[in-house]
PDB file of C-alpha atoms and ligand atoms in Angstrom:
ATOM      1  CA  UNK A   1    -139.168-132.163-134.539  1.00  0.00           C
ATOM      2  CA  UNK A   2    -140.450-129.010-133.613  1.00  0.00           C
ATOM      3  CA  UNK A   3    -140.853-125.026-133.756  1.00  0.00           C
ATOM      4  CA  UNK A   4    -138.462-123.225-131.935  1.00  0.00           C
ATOM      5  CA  UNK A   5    -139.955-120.864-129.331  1.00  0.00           C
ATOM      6  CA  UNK A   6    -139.035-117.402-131.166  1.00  0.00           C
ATOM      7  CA  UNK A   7    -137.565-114.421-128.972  1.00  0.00           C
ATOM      8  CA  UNK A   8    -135.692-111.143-129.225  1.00  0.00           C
ATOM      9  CA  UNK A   9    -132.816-112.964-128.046  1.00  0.00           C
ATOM     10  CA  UNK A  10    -132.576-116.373-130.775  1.00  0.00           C
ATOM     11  CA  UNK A  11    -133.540-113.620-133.569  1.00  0.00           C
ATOM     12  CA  UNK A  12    -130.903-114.838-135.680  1.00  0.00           C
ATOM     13  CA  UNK A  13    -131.166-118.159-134.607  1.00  0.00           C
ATOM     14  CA  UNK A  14    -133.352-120.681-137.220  1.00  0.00           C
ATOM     15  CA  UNK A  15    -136.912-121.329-136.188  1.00  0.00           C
ATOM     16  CA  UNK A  16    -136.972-124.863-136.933  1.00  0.00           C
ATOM     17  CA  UNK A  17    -134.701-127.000-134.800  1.00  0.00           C
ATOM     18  CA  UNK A  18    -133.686-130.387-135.731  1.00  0.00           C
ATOM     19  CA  UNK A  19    -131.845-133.037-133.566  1.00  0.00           C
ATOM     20  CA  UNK A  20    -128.997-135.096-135.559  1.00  0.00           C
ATOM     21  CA  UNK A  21    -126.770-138.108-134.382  1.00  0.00           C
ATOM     22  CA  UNK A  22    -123.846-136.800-137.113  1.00  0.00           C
ATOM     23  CA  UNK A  23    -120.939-134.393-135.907  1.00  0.00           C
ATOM     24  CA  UNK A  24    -121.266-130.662-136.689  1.00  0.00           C
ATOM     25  CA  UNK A  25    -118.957-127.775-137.207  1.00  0.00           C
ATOM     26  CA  UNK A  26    -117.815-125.596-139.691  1.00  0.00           C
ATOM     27  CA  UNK A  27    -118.217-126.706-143.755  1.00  0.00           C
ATOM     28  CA  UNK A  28    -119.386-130.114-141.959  1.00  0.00           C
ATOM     29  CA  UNK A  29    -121.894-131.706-144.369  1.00  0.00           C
ATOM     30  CA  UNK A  30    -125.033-133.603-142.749  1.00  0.00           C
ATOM     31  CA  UNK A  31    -127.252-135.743-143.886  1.00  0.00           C
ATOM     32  CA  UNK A  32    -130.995-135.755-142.677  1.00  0.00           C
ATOM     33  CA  UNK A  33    -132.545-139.436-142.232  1.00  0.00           C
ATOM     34  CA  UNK A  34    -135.683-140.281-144.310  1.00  0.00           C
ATOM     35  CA  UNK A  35    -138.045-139.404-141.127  1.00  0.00           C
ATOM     36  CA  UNK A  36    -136.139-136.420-140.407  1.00  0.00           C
ATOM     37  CA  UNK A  37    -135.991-135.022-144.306  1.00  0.00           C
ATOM     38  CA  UNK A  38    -139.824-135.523-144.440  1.00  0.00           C
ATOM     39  CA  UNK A  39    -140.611-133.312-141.783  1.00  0.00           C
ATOM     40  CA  UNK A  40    -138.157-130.619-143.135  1.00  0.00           C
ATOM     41  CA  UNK A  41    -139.368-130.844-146.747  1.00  0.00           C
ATOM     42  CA  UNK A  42    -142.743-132.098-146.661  1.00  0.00           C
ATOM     43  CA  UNK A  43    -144.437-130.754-143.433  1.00  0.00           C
ATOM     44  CA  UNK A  44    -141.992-127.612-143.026  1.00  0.00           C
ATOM     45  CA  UNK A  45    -142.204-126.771-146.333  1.00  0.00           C
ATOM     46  CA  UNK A  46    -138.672-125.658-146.306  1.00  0.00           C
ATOM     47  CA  UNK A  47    -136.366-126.241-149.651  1.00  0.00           C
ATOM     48  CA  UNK A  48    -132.891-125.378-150.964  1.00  0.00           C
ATOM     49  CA  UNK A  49    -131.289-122.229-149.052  1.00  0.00           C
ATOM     50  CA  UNK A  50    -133.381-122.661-146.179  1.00  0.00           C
ATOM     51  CA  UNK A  51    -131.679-122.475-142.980  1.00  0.00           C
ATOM     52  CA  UNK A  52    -131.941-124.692-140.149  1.00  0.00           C
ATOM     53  CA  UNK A  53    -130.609-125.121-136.508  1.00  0.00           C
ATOM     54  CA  UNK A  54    -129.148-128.626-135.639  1.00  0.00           C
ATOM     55  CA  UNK A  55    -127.585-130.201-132.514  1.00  0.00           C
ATOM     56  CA  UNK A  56    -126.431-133.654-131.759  1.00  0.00           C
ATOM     57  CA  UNK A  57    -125.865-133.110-127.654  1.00  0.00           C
ATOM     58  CA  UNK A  58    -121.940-132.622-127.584  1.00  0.00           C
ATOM     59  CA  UNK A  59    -121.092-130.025-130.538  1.00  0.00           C
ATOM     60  CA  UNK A  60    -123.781-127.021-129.667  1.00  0.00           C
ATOM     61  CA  UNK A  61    -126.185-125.398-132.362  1.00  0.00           C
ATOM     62  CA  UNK A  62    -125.104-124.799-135.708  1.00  0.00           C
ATOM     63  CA  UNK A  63    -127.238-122.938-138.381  1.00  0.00           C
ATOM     64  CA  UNK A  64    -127.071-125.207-141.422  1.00  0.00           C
ATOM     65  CA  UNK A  65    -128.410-124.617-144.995  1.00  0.00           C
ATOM     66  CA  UNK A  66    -130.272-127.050-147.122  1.00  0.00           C
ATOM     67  CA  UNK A  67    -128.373-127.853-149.956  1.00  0.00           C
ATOM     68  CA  UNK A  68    -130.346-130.922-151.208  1.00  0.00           C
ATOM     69  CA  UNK A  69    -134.357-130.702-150.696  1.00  0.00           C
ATOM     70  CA  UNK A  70    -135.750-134.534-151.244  1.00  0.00           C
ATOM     71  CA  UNK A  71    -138.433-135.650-149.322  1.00  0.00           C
ATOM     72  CA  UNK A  72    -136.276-139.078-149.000  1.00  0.00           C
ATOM     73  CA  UNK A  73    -133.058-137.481-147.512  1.00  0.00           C
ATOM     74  CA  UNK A  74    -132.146-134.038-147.458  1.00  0.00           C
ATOM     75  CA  UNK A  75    -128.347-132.468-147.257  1.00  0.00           C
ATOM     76  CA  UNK A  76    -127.171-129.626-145.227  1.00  0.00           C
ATOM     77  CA  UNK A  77    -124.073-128.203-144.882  1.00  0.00           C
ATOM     78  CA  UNK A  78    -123.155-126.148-141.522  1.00  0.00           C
ATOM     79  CA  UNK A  79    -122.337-122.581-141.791  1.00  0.00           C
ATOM     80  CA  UNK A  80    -121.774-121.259-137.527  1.00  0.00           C
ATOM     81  CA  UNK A  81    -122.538-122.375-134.391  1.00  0.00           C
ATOM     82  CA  UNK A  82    -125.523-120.667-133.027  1.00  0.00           C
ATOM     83  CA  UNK A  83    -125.177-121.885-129.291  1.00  0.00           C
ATOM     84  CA  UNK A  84    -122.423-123.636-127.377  1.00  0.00           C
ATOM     85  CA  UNK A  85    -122.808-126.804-126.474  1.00  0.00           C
ATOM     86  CA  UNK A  86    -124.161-126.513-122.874  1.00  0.00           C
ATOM     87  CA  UNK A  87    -125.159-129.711-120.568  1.00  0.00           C
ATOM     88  CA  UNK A  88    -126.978-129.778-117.717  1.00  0.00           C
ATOM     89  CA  UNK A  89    -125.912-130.570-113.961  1.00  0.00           C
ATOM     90  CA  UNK A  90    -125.370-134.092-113.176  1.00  0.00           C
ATOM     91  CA  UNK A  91    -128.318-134.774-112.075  1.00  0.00           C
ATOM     92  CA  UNK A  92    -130.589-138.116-113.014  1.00  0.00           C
ATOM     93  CA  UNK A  93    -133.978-138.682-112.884  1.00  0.00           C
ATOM     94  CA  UNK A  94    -134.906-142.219-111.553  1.00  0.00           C
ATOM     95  CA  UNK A  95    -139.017-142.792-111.415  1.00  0.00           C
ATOM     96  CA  UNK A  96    -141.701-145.558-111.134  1.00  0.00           C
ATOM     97  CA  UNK A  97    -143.318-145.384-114.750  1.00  0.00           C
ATOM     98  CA  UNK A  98    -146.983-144.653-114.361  1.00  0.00           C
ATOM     99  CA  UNK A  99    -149.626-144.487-117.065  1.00  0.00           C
ATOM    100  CA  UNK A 100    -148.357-144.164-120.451  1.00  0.00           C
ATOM    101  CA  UNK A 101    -149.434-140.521-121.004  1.00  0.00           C
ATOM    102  CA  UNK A 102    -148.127-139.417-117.527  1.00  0.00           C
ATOM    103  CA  UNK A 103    -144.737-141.378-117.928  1.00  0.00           C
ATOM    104  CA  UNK A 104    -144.193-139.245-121.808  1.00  0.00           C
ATOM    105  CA  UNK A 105    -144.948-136.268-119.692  1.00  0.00           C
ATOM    106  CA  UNK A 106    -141.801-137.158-116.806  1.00  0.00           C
ATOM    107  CA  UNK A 107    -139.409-137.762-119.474  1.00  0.00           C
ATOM    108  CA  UNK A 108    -140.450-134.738-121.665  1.00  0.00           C
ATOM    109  CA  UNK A 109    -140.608-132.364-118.420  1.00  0.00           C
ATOM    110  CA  UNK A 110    -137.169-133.989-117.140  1.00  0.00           C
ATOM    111  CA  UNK A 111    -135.436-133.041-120.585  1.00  0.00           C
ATOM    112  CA  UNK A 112    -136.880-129.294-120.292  1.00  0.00           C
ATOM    113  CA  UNK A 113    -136.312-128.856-116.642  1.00  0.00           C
ATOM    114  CA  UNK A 114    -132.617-130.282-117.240  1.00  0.00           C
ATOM    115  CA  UNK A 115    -131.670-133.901-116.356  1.00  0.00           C
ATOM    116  CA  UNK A 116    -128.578-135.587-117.434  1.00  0.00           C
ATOM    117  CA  UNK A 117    -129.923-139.195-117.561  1.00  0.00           C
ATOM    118  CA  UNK A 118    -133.584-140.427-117.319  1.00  0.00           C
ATOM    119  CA  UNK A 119    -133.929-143.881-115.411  1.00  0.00           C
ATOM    120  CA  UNK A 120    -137.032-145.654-115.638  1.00  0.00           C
ATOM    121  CA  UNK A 121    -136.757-147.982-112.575  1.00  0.00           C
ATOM    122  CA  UNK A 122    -139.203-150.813-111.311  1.00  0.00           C
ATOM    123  CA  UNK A 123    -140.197-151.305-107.887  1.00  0.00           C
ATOM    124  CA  UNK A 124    -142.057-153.171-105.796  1.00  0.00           C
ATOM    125  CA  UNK A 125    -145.676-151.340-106.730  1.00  0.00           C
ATOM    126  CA  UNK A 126    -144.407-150.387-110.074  1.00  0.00           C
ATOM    127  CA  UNK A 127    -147.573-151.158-112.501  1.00  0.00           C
ATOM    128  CA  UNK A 128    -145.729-151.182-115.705  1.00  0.00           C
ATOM    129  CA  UNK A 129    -143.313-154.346-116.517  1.00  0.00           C
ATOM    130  CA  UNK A 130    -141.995-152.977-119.804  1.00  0.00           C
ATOM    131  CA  UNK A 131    -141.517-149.773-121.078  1.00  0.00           C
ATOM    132  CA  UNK A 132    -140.896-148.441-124.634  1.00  0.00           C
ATOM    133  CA  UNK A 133    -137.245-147.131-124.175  1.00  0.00           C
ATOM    134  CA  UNK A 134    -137.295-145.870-127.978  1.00  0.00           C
ATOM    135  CA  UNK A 135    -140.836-143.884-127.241  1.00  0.00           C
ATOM    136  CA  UNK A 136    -138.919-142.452-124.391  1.00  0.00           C
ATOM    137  CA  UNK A 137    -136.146-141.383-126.145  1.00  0.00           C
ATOM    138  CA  UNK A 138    -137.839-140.002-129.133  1.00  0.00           C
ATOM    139  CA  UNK A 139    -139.879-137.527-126.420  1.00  0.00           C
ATOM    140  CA  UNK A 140    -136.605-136.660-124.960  1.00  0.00           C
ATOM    141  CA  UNK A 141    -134.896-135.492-128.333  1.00  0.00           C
ATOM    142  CA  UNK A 142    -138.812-133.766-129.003  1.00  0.00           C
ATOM    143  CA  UNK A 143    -138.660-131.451-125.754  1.00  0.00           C
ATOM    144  CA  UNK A 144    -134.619-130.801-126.402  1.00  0.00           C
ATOM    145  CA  UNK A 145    -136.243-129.755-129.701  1.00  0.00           C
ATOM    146  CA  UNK A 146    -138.626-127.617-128.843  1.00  0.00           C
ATOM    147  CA  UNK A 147    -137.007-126.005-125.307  1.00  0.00           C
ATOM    148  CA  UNK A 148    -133.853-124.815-127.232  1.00  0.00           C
ATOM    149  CA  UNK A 149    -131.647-126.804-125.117  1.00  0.00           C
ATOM    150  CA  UNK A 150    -128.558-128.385-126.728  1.00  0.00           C
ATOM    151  CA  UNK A 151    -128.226-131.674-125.034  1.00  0.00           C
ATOM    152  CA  UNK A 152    -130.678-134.734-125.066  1.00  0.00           C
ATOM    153  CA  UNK A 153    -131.024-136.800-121.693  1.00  0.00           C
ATOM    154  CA  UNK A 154    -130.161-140.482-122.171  1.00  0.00           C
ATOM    155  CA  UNK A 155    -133.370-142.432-121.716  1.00  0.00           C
ATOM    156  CA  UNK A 156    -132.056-145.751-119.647  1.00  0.00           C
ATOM    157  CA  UNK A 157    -133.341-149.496-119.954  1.00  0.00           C
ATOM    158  CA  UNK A 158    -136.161-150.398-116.991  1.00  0.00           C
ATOM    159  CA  UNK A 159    -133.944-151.953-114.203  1.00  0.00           C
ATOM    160  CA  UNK A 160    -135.239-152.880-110.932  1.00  0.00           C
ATOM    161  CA  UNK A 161    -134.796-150.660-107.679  1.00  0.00           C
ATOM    162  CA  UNK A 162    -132.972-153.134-106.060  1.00  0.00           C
ATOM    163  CA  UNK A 163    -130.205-153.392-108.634  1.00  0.00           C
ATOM    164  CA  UNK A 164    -130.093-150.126-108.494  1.00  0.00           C
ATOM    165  CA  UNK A 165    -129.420-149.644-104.738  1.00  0.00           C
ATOM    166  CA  UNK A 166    -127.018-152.642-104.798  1.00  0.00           C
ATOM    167  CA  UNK A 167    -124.996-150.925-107.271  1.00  0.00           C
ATOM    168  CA  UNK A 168    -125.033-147.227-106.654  1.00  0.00           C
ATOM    169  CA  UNK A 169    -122.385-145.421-108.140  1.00  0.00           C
ATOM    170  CA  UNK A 170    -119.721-143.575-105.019  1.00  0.00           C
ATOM    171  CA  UNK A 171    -120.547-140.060-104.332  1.00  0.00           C
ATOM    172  CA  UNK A 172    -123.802-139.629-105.837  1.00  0.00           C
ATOM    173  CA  UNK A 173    -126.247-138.442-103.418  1.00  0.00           C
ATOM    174  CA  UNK A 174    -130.021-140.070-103.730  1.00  0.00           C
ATOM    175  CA  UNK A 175    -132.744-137.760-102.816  1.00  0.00           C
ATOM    176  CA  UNK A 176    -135.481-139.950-101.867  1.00  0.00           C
ATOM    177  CA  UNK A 177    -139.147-138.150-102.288  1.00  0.00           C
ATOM    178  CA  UNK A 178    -140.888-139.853 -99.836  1.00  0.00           C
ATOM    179  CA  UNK A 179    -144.263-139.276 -99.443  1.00  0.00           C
ATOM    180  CA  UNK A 180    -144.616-139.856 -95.966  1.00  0.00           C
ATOM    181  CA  UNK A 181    -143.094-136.683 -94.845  1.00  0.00           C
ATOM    182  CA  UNK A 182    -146.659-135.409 -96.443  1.00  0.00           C
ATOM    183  CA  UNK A 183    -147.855-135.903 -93.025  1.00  0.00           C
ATOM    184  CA  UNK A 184    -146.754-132.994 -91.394  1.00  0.00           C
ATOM    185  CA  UNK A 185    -144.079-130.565 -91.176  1.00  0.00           C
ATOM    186  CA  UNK A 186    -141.105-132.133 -92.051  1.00  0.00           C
ATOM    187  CA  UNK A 187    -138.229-129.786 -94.002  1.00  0.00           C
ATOM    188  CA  UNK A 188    -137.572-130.082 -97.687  1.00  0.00           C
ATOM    189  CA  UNK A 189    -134.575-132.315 -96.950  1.00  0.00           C
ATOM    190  CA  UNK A 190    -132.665-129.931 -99.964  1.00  0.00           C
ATOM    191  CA  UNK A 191    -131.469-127.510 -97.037  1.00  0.00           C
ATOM    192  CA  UNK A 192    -127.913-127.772 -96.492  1.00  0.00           C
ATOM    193  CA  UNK A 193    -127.764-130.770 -99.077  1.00  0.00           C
ATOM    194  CA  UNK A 194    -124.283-131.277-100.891  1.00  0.00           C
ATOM    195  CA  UNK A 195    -124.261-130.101-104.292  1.00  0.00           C
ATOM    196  CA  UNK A 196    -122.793-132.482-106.836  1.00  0.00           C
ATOM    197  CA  UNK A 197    -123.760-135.452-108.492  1.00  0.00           C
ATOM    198  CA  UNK A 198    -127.524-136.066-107.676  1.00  0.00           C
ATOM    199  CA  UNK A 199    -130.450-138.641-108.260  1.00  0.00           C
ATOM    200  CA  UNK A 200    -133.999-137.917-107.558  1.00  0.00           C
ATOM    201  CA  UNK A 201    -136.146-140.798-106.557  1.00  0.00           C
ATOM    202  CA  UNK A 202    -140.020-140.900-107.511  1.00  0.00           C
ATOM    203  CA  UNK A 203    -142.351-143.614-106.661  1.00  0.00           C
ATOM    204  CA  UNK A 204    -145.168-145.066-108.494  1.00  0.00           C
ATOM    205  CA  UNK A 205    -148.772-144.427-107.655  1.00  0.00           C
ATOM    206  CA  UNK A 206    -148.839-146.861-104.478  1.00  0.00           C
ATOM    207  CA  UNK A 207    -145.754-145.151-102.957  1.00  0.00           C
ATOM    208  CA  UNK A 208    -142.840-147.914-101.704  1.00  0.00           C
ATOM    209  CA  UNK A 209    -143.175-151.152-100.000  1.00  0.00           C
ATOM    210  CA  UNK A 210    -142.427-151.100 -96.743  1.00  0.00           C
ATOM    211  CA  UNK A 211    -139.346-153.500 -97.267  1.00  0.00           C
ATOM    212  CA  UNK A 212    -138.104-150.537 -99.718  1.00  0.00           C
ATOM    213  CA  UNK A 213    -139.047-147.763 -97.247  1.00  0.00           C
ATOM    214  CA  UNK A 214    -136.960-149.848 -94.903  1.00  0.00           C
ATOM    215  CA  UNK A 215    -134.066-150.007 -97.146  1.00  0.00           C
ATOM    216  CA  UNK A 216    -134.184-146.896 -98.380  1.00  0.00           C
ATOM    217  CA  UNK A 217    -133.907-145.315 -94.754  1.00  0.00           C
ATOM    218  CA  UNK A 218    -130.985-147.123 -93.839  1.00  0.00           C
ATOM    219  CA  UNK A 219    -128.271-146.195 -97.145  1.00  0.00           C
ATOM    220  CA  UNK A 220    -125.772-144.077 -96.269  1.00  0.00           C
ATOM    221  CA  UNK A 221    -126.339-142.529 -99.723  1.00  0.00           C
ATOM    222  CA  UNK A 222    -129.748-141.250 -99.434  1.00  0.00           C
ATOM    223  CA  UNK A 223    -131.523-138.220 -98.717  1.00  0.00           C
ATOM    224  CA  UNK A 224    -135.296-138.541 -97.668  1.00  0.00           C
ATOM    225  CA  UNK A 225    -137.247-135.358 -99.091  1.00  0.00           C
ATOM    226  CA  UNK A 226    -140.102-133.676 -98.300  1.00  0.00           C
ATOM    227  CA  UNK A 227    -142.255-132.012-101.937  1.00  0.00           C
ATOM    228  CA  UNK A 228    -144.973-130.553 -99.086  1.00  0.00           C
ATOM    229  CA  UNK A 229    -148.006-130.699 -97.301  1.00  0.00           C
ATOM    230  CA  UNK A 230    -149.970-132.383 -99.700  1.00  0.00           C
ATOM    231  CA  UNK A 231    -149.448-135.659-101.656  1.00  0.00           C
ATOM    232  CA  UNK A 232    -148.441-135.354-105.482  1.00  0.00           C
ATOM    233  CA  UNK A 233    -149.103-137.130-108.299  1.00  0.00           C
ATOM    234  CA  UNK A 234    -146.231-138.865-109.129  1.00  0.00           C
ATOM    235  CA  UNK A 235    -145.538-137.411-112.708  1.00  0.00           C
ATOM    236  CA  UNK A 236    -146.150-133.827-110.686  1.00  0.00           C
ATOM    237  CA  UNK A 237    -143.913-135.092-107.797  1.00  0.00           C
ATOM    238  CA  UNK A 238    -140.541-135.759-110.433  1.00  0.00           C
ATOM    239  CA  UNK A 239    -141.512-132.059-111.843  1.00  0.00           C
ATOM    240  CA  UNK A 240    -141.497-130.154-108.391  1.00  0.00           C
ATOM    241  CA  UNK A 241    -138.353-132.343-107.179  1.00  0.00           C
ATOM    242  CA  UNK A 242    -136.770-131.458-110.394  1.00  0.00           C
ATOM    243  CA  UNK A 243    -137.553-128.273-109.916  1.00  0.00           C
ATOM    244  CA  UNK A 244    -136.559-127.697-106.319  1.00  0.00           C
ATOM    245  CA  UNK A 245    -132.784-129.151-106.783  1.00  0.00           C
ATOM    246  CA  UNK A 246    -132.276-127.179-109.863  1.00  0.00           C
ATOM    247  CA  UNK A 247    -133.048-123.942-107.836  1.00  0.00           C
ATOM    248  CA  UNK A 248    -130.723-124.658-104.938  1.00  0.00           C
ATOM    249  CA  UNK A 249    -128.268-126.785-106.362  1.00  0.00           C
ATOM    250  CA  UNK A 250    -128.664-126.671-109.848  1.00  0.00           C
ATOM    251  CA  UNK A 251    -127.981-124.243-112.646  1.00  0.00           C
ATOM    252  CA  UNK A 252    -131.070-121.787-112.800  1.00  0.00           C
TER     253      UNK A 252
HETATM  254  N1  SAM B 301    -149.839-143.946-102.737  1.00  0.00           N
HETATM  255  C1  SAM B 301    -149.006-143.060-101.982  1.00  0.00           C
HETATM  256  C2  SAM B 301    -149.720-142.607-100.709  1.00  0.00           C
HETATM  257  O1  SAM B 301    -150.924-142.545-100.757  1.00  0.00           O
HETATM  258  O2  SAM B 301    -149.033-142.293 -99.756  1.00  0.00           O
HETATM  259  C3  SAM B 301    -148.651-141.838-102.826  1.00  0.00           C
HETATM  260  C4  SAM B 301    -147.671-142.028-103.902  1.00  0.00           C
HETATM  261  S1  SAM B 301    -147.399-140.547-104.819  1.00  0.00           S
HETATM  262  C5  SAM B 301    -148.798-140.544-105.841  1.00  0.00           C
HETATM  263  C6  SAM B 301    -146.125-140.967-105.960  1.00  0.00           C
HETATM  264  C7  SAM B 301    -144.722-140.533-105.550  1.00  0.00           C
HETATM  265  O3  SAM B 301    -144.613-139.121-105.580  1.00  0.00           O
HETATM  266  C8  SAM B 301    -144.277-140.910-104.186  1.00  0.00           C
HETATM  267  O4  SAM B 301    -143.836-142.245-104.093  1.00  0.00           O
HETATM  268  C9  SAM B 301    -143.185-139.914-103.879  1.00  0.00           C
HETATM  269  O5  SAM B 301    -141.962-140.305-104.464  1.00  0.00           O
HETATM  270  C10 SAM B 301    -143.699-138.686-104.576  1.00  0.00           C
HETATM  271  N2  SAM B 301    -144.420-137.770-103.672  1.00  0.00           N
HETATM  272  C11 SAM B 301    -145.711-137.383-103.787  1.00  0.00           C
HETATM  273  N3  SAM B 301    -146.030-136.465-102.848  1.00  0.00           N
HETATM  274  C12 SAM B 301    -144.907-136.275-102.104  1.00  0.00           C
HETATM  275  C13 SAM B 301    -144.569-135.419-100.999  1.00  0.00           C
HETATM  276  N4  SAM B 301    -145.448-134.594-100.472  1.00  0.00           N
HETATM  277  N5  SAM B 301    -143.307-135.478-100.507  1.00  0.00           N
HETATM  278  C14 SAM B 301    -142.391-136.308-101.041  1.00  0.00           C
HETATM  279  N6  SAM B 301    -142.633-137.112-102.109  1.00  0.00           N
HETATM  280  C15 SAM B 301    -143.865-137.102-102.628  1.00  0.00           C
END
């Protein structure tokens, strides 16, 4: 829960943005959780006849006014959308989470750069066993928050890269950042790439085994890419990949 960014062009739009799992539209009443009514009340410092922007991720923005100020739960009612629902291009994000820190910022930069789905994966030099998906989540709905954007990426369950492989879904493409085309030369792979639906692939600090490198190479489904000359972080690797599709294949 966050300040808006203000500019000329969300003038009329409320500064303070809040993310709600209840439907919204015209005369539509919502109710703000405990957490959520806190924030508004008693660290906004907003009461009764204050307006405020809220999106769930399908209806769009809506300005709505507080009707009901309580630091325990707060009611709203909607007045007019704001901002049409818009959703990103099918694209997901699957990484190797890194240090905690570093793995927040993937997940918060994937939500603001525009991913559809977030998908924590383990492989073979993955350092973390468990991750909090919740934590996740939360800094997903946080950067939709604070970036103006109307949907929230769904922030998946750690599965292993394996599974992942075995099952891949038809017609997704799998853009594999490797970081052995760091070596030298190699194109960006994205050149003359399909659009449609997409994956990006980001290893873990150590890179992938050789048994995955191996496996990797030989699925009809993926696309090895090169991020450059040099070899990224991986938290700055899922950022420039990101990046890079969106501006040839994506919606910037
Ligand atoms: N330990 C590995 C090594 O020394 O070769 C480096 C791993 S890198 C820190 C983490 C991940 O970022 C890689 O697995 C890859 O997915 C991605 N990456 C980093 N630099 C890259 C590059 N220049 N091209 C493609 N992918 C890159």
């Amino acid at each position: 829960m966050t300040d808006q960014p203000t500019s000329l062009t969300q003038a009329i739009r409320p500064k303070i943005r809040l993310y709600v799992e209840q439907p919204l539209g015209a005369g539509q009443p919502v109710s703000l959780s405990q957490e959520a009514a806190h924030y508004l009340i008693g660290v906004m410092r907003q009461g009764t006849g204050s307006a405020v922007a809220l999106f769930n991720g399908n209806d769009g923005e809506w300005r709505a006014t507080i009707l009901k100020a309580a630091r325990r739960g707060c009611e709203l009612i909607c007045d007019e959308q704001t901002a049409p629902q818009q959703n990103p291009p099918d694209l997901w994000l699957l990484f190797a989470p890194i240090k905690k820190a570093r793995t927040d910022f993937i997940v918060e930069k994937a939500a603001e750069l525009g991913v559809a789905r977030v998908c924590p994966v383990q492989s073979d030099f993955t350092n973390a066993e468990r991750i909090r998906r919740d934590r996740l989540q939360a800094h997903a709905v946080e950067a939709a928050e604070q970036c103006g954007a109307t949907f929230v990426p769904p922030v998946d369950n750690l599965q292993s890269l394996s599974r992942w492989l075995s099952d891949w879904p038809d017609g997704r493409v799998l853009f594999w950042a490797d970081e052995s085309t760091a070596d030298g030369g190699a194109a960006s792979g994205l050149d003359g790439a399909p659009p449609g639906p997409a994956a990006i692939l980001i290893g873990p600090e150590g890179g992938f085994s050789p048994d995955e490198r191996t496996r990797l190479a030989a699925l009809p489904f993926v696309r090895r890419i090169s991020l450059g000359p040099r070899i990224l972080r991986a938290d700055t690797a899922a950022v420039a990949a990101i990046t890079l599709w969106q501006a040839r294949l994506g919606d910037w």
